């Protein structure tokens, strides 16, 4: 029995940084992100289960690797739920292409690959874990018992930000006050004239991984405490801007949050520096472009890496891309207008 799915990356506009509970990936603040289209950037995962398979295994980008502890935890949790679901009442129709669920007591083979550089600060763990959880939910027909929001808890256990990739469009990960309430939900499915441009200025491995970086920040940054205090109001304003399709507020808050996040990283001791000279060039470019346009036309955000993601009003996309091509040497993935959610590839 085999399930193949693909899952998108999401890029936060109000960022998750800091854990209240490291083991469960419970965050110190809620966050909001945009799920990207899967045309260029995605994870594709195939999970196979049958009684001939003698142990669980993981092939990541063509290489047989050890299954990380967090992934084992996610797989075990989902298997246990699948075993217990046998006695539960079915609430929904399963979207699984498999007629009957796989036996959760059998071992599985996971083959997963990314169509973009792993660990380049482009949220590969987000598409990776959301894809695995989506595959397993279809393999065991868990989607017949649990909502997408309930399933997002499993993705969060793997990697915090991945719970947001289970939804299309603009998505909120609620802070919650327990494992079952710190989950993701859709704010709105799409934003007609919003374009996204992912620029790759550097594609090497992150210097400081998010998990370690967050722990250092929580321990040492005074600015971080200030950030956390301001979060509930910020999240509320952002949500209202998204619902009203108020690009100006959305864009300014996105840039301010990215700047504050990187300031907090710098305030961490020893400091974490994700931005580089190219990143700073993009920041100045965007502010200068907006000044010339006479309105907020474009916004930038940077995750735990130097690569800028630009959000823009679609009427400016052609001009921005033309200018960037003239001015810098970047590998641009594409302007992305449609937002995707995980899909199953029936094979
Ligand atoms: C800067 O979700 O990768 O991209 O929970 O430790 O796996 P873990 O961290 P991860 O952190 C993402 C951090 C961020 C901001 C965000 O996506 O919200």
Tab-separated table of C-alpha atoms and ligand atoms in Angstrom:
chain	number	residue	atom	x	y	z
A	1	UNK	CA	0.000	0.000	0.000
A	2	UNK	CA	1.435	3.265	-1.109
A	3	UNK	CA	0.533	6.966	-0.863
A	4	UNK	CA	2.332	9.813	-2.608
A	5	UNK	CA	1.609	13.418	-1.692
A	6	UNK	CA	3.074	16.803	-2.273
A	7	UNK	CA	3.087	19.669	0.133
A	8	UNK	CA	3.923	23.365	-0.116
A	9	UNK	CA	6.204	25.671	1.786
A	10	UNK	CA	4.770	28.498	3.864
A	11	UNK	CA	6.434	31.795	4.619
A	12	UNK	CA	5.511	33.542	7.854
A	13	UNK	CA	4.522	37.194	7.869
A	14	UNK	CA	4.288	37.181	11.680
A	15	UNK	CA	7.003	34.786	12.711
A	16	UNK	CA	7.225	31.920	15.144
A	17	UNK	CA	10.412	32.247	17.168
A	18	UNK	CA	10.702	30.793	20.650
A	19	UNK	CA	9.321	27.681	22.340
A	20	UNK	CA	7.382	27.477	25.554
A	21	UNK	CA	7.799	23.710	25.443
A	22	UNK	CA	10.660	22.365	23.354
A	23	UNK	CA	9.577	18.735	23.356
A	24	UNK	CA	6.076	19.507	22.074
A	25	UNK	CA	7.071	22.489	19.899
A	26	UNK	CA	4.657	24.733	21.763
A	27	UNK	CA	5.478	28.295	20.694
A	28	UNK	CA	5.862	31.451	22.761
A	29	UNK	CA	3.605	33.299	20.311
A	30	UNK	CA	1.033	32.652	17.612
A	31	UNK	CA	2.073	33.191	13.986
A	32	UNK	CA	0.608	33.893	10.546
A	33	UNK	CA	1.900	32.741	7.172
A	34	UNK	CA	1.174	32.485	3.482
A	35	UNK	CA	1.212	29.068	1.847
A	36	UNK	CA	2.960	29.170	-1.520
A	37	UNK	CA	2.048	27.531	-4.781
A	38	UNK	CA	3.653	24.158	-5.480
A	39	UNK	CA	4.702	24.953	-9.013
A	40	UNK	CA	8.379	25.363	-8.095
A	41	UNK	CA	8.921	24.732	-4.406
A	42	UNK	CA	7.527	21.701	-2.647
A	43	UNK	CA	8.200	18.390	-0.920
A	44	UNK	CA	7.081	15.152	-2.514
A	45	UNK	CA	6.778	12.175	-0.191
A	46	UNK	CA	5.852	8.572	-0.811
A	47	UNK	CA	4.985	6.304	2.108
A	48	UNK	CA	4.709	2.582	1.566
A	49	UNK	CA	3.436	0.068	4.059
A	50	UNK	CA	3.205	-3.695	3.881
A	51	UNK	CA	4.047	-6.758	5.917
A	52	UNK	CA	7.204	-7.499	3.896
A	53	UNK	CA	8.894	-4.298	5.093
A	54	UNK	CA	11.134	-5.291	8.007
A	55	UNK	CA	11.790	-1.877	9.580
A	56	UNK	CA	10.854	1.776	9.228
A	57	UNK	CA	13.203	3.641	6.911
A	58	UNK	CA	13.660	7.108	5.442
A	59	UNK	CA	15.204	8.062	2.104
A	60	UNK	CA	15.703	11.824	2.005
A	61	UNK	CA	16.638	13.364	-1.331
A	62	UNK	CA	17.829	9.967	-2.558
A	63	UNK	CA	19.929	9.153	0.502
A	64	UNK	CA	19.100	6.567	3.151
A	65	UNK	CA	19.236	8.406	6.478
A	66	UNK	CA	18.354	7.649	10.075
A	67	UNK	CA	14.821	8.639	11.038
A	68	UNK	CA	15.109	11.683	13.316
A	69	UNK	CA	13.670	11.349	16.827
A	70	UNK	CA	10.954	13.919	16.083
A	71	UNK	CA	9.846	12.048	13.012
A	72	UNK	CA	9.653	8.800	15.002
A	73	UNK	CA	7.455	10.617	17.509
A	74	UNK	CA	5.095	11.839	14.777
A	75	UNK	CA	4.892	8.392	13.157
A	76	UNK	CA	4.260	6.676	16.512
A	77	UNK	CA	1.560	9.156	17.515
A	78	UNK	CA	-0.234	8.728	14.217
A	79	UNK	CA	0.039	4.948	14.360
A	80	UNK	CA	-1.389	4.908	17.870
A	81	UNK	CA	-4.291	7.105	16.833
A	82	UNK	CA	-4.852	4.862	13.807
A	83	UNK	CA	-4.985	1.794	16.052
A	84	UNK	CA	-7.480	3.526	18.376
A	85	UNK	CA	-9.576	4.861	15.491
A	86	UNK	CA	-10.749	1.329	14.798
A	87	UNK	CA	-13.296	1.768	17.633
A	88	UNK	CA	-14.282	5.339	16.787
A	89	UNK	CA	-17.155	6.664	14.797
A	90	UNK	CA	-16.265	7.865	11.289
A	91	UNK	CA	-17.102	11.589	10.978
A	92	UNK	CA	-15.964	12.447	7.460
A	93	UNK	CA	-15.364	10.799	4.112
A	94	UNK	CA	-11.698	9.897	3.694
A	95	UNK	CA	-9.954	11.584	0.768
A	96	UNK	CA	-7.569	8.654	0.550
A	97	UNK	CA	-7.216	6.909	-2.812
A	98	UNK	CA	-6.740	3.653	-0.871
A	99	UNK	CA	-9.944	1.710	-0.530
A	100	UNK	CA	-9.083	0.497	2.947
A	101	UNK	CA	-6.563	1.876	5.442
A	102	UNK	CA	-3.113	0.339	5.828
A	103	UNK	CA	-2.423	-1.690	8.954
A	104	UNK	CA	-0.663	0.704	11.373
A	105	UNK	CA	1.232	-2.216	12.924
A	106	UNK	CA	3.215	-2.724	9.700
A	107	UNK	CA	6.517	-0.940	9.128
A	108	UNK	CA	6.795	1.839	6.564
A	109	UNK	CA	9.262	3.129	3.984
A	110	UNK	CA	9.312	6.904	3.545
A	111	UNK	CA	10.854	8.436	0.442
A	112	UNK	CA	10.910	12.209	0.469
A	113	UNK	CA	12.487	14.865	-1.721
A	114	UNK	CA	12.479	18.616	-1.889
A	115	UNK	CA	12.496	20.582	-5.111
A	116	UNK	CA	14.570	23.310	-3.457
A	117	UNK	CA	17.703	23.541	-1.280
A	118	UNK	CA	17.167	21.779	2.063
A	119	UNK	CA	17.861	23.874	5.176
A	120	UNK	CA	18.590	27.070	3.210
A	121	UNK	CA	16.218	28.953	5.439
A	122	UNK	CA	13.354	28.102	3.127
A	123	UNK	CA	11.244	26.114	5.513
A	124	UNK	CA	11.995	22.658	4.089
A	125	UNK	CA	10.920	21.134	7.397
A	126	UNK	CA	7.525	22.817	6.979
A	127	UNK	CA	6.732	21.172	3.662
A	128	UNK	CA	8.504	17.987	4.790
A	129	UNK	CA	6.540	17.286	7.960
A	130	UNK	CA	3.226	18.513	6.581
A	131	UNK	CA	3.716	16.156	3.641
A	132	UNK	CA	4.539	13.195	5.882
A	133	UNK	CA	1.527	13.864	8.115
A	134	UNK	CA	-0.736	14.235	5.104
A	135	UNK	CA	0.580	10.947	3.618
A	136	UNK	CA	0.102	9.072	6.896
A	137	UNK	CA	-3.368	10.501	7.417
A	138	UNK	CA	-4.379	9.147	4.003
A	139	UNK	CA	-2.516	5.870	4.491
A	140	UNK	CA	-4.436	5.200	7.722
A	141	UNK	CA	-7.633	7.066	6.711
A	142	UNK	CA	-7.209	9.353	9.731
A	143	UNK	CA	-8.862	12.165	7.793
A	144	UNK	CA	-12.128	10.274	8.314
A	145	UNK	CA	-11.887	10.934	12.052
A	146	UNK	CA	-9.902	14.130	12.428
A	147	UNK	CA	-10.194	17.606	10.929
A	148	UNK	CA	-7.270	19.229	9.118
A	149	UNK	CA	-6.781	21.444	12.180
A	150	UNK	CA	-6.603	18.385	14.439
A	151	UNK	CA	-4.097	16.771	12.053
A	152	UNK	CA	-1.953	19.914	12.197
A	153	UNK	CA	-1.027	19.026	15.780
A	154	UNK	CA	1.028	16.070	14.459
A	155	UNK	CA	2.825	18.253	11.918
A	156	UNK	CA	3.636	20.770	14.691
A	157	UNK	CA	5.214	18.021	16.788
A	158	UNK	CA	7.613	17.387	13.886
A	159	UNK	CA	8.427	21.007	13.141
A	160	UNK	CA	6.448	23.951	14.468
A	161	UNK	CA	5.953	25.907	11.276
A	162	UNK	CA	4.853	22.820	9.325
A	163	UNK	CA	1.378	22.857	10.916
A	164	UNK	CA	0.629	25.930	8.752
A	165	UNK	CA	1.506	24.143	5.484
A	166	UNK	CA	-1.549	21.898	5.761
A	167	UNK	CA	-3.750	24.839	4.733
A	168	UNK	CA	-3.816	26.976	1.586
A	169	UNK	CA	-3.746	30.767	1.520
A	170	UNK	CA	-3.294	32.804	4.684
A	171	UNK	CA	-3.014	30.670	7.770
A	172	UNK	CA	-2.834	31.196	11.503
A	173	UNK	CA	-1.087	28.937	13.973
A	174	UNK	CA	-2.862	29.630	17.263
A	175	UNK	CA	-0.715	29.943	20.344
A	176	UNK	CA	-3.163	27.729	22.270
A	177	UNK	CA	-2.536	26.518	25.788
A	178	UNK	CA	-1.957	22.813	25.193
A	179	UNK	CA	-0.782	20.436	22.498
A	180	UNK	CA	-4.287	19.978	21.108
A	181	UNK	CA	-5.075	23.713	20.960
A	182	UNK	CA	-1.764	24.947	19.519
A	183	UNK	CA	-2.875	24.154	15.983
A	184	UNK	CA	-3.342	25.786	12.594
A	185	UNK	CA	-6.393	27.116	10.848
A	186	UNK	CA	-7.176	29.016	7.658
A	187	UNK	CA	-7.761	32.804	7.782
A	188	UNK	CA	-8.650	33.004	4.083
A	189	UNK	CA	-7.997	30.745	1.102
A	190	UNK	CA	-6.577	33.265	-1.327
A	191	UNK	CA	-5.724	36.900	-2.026
A	192	UNK	CA	-6.512	37.737	-5.627
A	193	UNK	CA	-3.928	40.453	-6.393
A	194	UNK	CA	-1.137	39.389	-4.058
A	195	UNK	CA	2.020	38.068	-5.731
A	196	UNK	CA	4.966	36.416	-4.038
A	197	UNK	CA	8.507	36.260	-5.292
A	198	UNK	CA	11.012	33.939	-3.649
A	199	UNK	CA	14.549	35.074	-4.350
A	200	UNK	CA	17.483	32.780	-3.708
A	201	UNK	CA	20.621	34.705	-2.950
A	202	UNK	CA	22.379	31.889	-1.169
A	203	UNK	CA	21.554	28.237	-0.836
A	204	UNK	CA	23.907	26.820	1.739
A	205	UNK	CA	22.948	25.166	5.008
A	206	UNK	CA	21.784	27.434	7.813
A	207	UNK	CA	24.514	28.448	10.264
A	208	UNK	CA	22.244	28.101	13.289
A	209	UNK	CA	19.220	25.829	13.001
A	210	UNK	CA	15.863	27.253	14.157
A	211	UNK	CA	15.480	24.854	17.087
A	212	UNK	CA	18.863	25.725	18.614
A	213	UNK	CA	18.577	29.409	17.685
A	214	UNK	CA	15.194	29.749	19.382
A	215	UNK	CA	16.473	28.228	22.598
A	216	UNK	CA	19.430	30.608	22.669
A	217	UNK	CA	17.094	33.553	22.078
A	218	UNK	CA	14.645	32.576	24.834
A	219	UNK	CA	17.562	32.230	27.245
A	220	UNK	CA	19.453	35.412	26.457
A	221	UNK	CA	17.465	38.124	24.653
A	222	UNK	CA	15.749	40.939	26.591
A	223	UNK	CA	14.310	42.262	23.322
A	224	UNK	CA	12.586	38.907	22.848
A	225	UNK	CA	10.443	39.502	25.950
A	226	UNK	CA	9.296	42.802	24.489
A	227	UNK	CA	8.483	41.044	21.184
A	228	UNK	CA	6.361	38.407	22.914
A	229	UNK	CA	4.401	41.029	24.871
A	230	UNK	CA	3.449	42.880	21.700
A	231	UNK	CA	2.388	39.755	19.829
A	232	UNK	CA	-1.343	39.415	20.629
A	233	UNK	CA	-2.072	42.959	19.381
A	234	UNK	CA	0.145	42.483	16.321
A	235	UNK	CA	-1.545	39.201	15.374
A	236	UNK	CA	-4.964	40.777	15.712
A	237	UNK	CA	-4.034	43.754	13.486
A	238	UNK	CA	-2.529	41.409	10.893
A	239	UNK	CA	-5.602	39.199	10.845
A	240	UNK	CA	-7.870	42.194	10.357
A	241	UNK	CA	-5.640	43.512	7.526
A	242	UNK	CA	-5.764	40.128	5.767
A	243	UNK	CA	-9.541	39.828	6.030
A	244	UNK	CA	-9.942	43.413	4.719
A	245	UNK	CA	-7.255	42.786	2.007
A	246	UNK	CA	-5.531	45.908	3.302
A	247	UNK	CA	-2.151	45.486	1.582
A	248	UNK	CA	-0.610	48.598	3.127
A	249	UNK	CA	-1.073	47.379	6.718
A	250	UNK	CA	-0.232	43.794	5.733
A	251	UNK	CA	3.006	44.871	4.022
A	252	UNK	CA	4.197	47.262	6.711
A	253	UNK	CA	3.523	44.773	9.511
A	254	UNK	CA	5.261	42.001	7.544
A	255	UNK	CA	8.416	44.084	7.113
A	256	UNK	CA	8.342	45.329	10.702
A	257	UNK	CA	7.956	41.783	12.036
A	258	UNK	CA	10.818	40.484	9.904
A	259	UNK	CA	13.015	43.348	11.084
A	260	UNK	CA	12.091	42.749	14.713
A	261	UNK	CA	12.721	39.017	14.389
A	262	UNK	CA	16.218	39.644	13.006
A	263	UNK	CA	16.844	42.284	15.687
A	264	UNK	CA	15.952	39.668	18.309
A	265	UNK	CA	18.384	37.261	16.648
A	266	UNK	CA	21.106	39.882	16.890
A	267	UNK	CA	20.142	40.502	20.534
A	268	UNK	CA	20.655	36.795	21.243
A	269	UNK	CA	23.942	35.952	22.908
A	270	UNK	CA	26.031	34.841	21.096
A	271	UNK	CA	24.270	36.701	18.270
A	272	UNK	CA	22.586	34.884	15.405
A	273	UNK	CA	23.090	36.572	12.071
A	274	UNK	CA	20.950	35.280	9.239
A	275	UNK	CA	20.932	38.338	6.965
A	276	UNK	CA	23.872	39.149	4.716
A	277	UNK	CA	24.868	41.947	2.386
A	278	UNK	CA	22.488	40.752	-0.330
A	279	UNK	CA	19.610	40.696	2.164
A	280	UNK	CA	20.324	44.272	3.192
A	281	UNK	CA	20.430	45.287	-0.475
A	282	UNK	CA	16.894	43.897	-0.895
A	283	UNK	CA	15.640	45.761	2.178
A	284	UNK	CA	16.902	49.043	0.795
A	285	UNK	CA	15.607	48.229	-2.681
A	286	UNK	CA	12.081	47.635	-1.373
A	287	UNK	CA	11.938	50.843	0.670
A	288	UNK	CA	13.317	52.841	-2.256
A	289	UNK	CA	10.861	51.193	-4.665
A	290	UNK	CA	7.934	52.020	-2.391
A	291	UNK	CA	9.115	55.621	-2.070
A	292	UNK	CA	9.243	55.945	-5.874
A	293	UNK	CA	5.877	54.222	-6.290
A	294	UNK	CA	4.312	56.654	-3.829
A	295	UNK	CA	2.611	53.775	-1.995
A	296	UNK	CA	3.506	50.501	-0.319
A	297	UNK	CA	3.893	48.358	-3.410
A	298	UNK	CA	6.226	45.623	-2.129
A	299	UNK	CA	7.148	44.074	1.224
A	300	UNK	CA	10.047	41.818	2.214
A	301	UNK	CA	10.430	39.130	4.806
A	302	UNK	CA	13.368	36.901	5.732
A	303	UNK	CA	13.179	33.614	7.629
A	304	UNK	CA	16.192	31.990	9.276
A	305	UNK	CA	18.383	32.693	6.243
A	306	UNK	CA	19.439	35.449	3.851
A	307	UNK	CA	16.877	34.778	1.105
A	308	UNK	CA	14.252	37.477	0.639
A	309	UNK	CA	10.624	36.657	-0.002
A	310	UNK	CA	8.798	39.580	-1.547
A	311	UNK	CA	5.050	40.134	-1.297
A	312	UNK	CA	3.656	42.651	-3.761
A	313	UNK	CA	0.543	44.095	-5.292
A	314	UNK	CA	0.292	42.191	-8.577
A	315	UNK	CA	0.198	45.357	-10.678
A	316	UNK	CA	3.865	45.914	-9.732
A	317	UNK	CA	5.136	42.353	-10.263
A	318	UNK	CA	6.282	42.801	-13.879
A	319	UNK	CA	8.172	45.959	-13.052
A	320	UNK	CA	9.799	44.549	-9.903
A	321	UNK	CA	10.950	41.394	-11.707
A	322	UNK	CA	12.325	43.450	-14.642
A	323	UNK	CA	14.249	45.725	-12.284
A	324	UNK	CA	15.633	42.861	-10.207
A	325	UNK	CA	16.822	41.069	-13.339
A	326	UNK	CA	18.714	44.204	-14.331
A	327	UNK	CA	20.178	44.853	-10.912
A	328	UNK	CA	20.980	41.551	-9.221
A	329	UNK	CA	21.998	38.025	-9.876
A	330	UNK	CA	19.305	36.001	-8.170
A	331	UNK	CA	17.685	32.739	-8.942
A	332	UNK	CA	14.078	33.641	-8.777
A	333	UNK	CA	11.640	30.830	-8.354
A	334	UNK	CA	8.732	32.734	-9.787
A	335	UNK	CA	5.984	35.071	-8.938
A	336	UNK	CA	3.307	33.040	-7.362
A	337	UNK	CA	-0.315	33.987	-7.449
A	338	UNK	CA	-2.154	30.812	-6.624
A	339	UNK	CA	-1.886	29.277	-3.217
A	340	UNK	CA	-1.867	25.524	-2.799
A	341	UNK	CA	-2.639	23.008	-0.153
A	342	UNK	CA	-1.265	19.481	0.106
A	343	UNK	CA	-2.449	17.218	-2.666
A	344	UNK	CA	-2.296	13.503	-3.254
A	345	UNK	CA	-0.617	12.189	-6.342
A	346	UNK	CA	-2.519	9.092	-7.325
A	347	UNK	CA	-0.138	6.562	-8.807
B	1	LIG	C1	12.024	31.763	11.195
B	1	LIG	O1	9.402	25.549	12.317
B	1	LIG	O2	11.758	25.356	11.436
B	1	LIG	O3	10.903	30.243	9.775
B	1	LIG	O4	9.788	24.009	15.325
B	1	LIG	O5	12.235	23.943	15.656
B	1	LIG	O6	11.240	22.894	13.623
B	1	LIG	P1	11.128	23.989	14.658
B	1	LIG	O7	11.340	25.369	13.912
B	1	LIG	P2	10.827	25.845	12.491
B	1	LIG	O8	11.036	27.422	12.669
B	1	LIG	C2	10.625	28.348	11.722
B	1	LIG	C3	11.114	29.677	12.100
B	1	LIG	C4	10.887	30.765	11.072
B	1	LIG	C5	9.595	31.515	11.357
B	1	LIG	C6	8.291	30.871	10.941
B	1	LIG	O9	8.249	30.091	9.983
B	1	LIG	O10	7.284	31.213	11.575
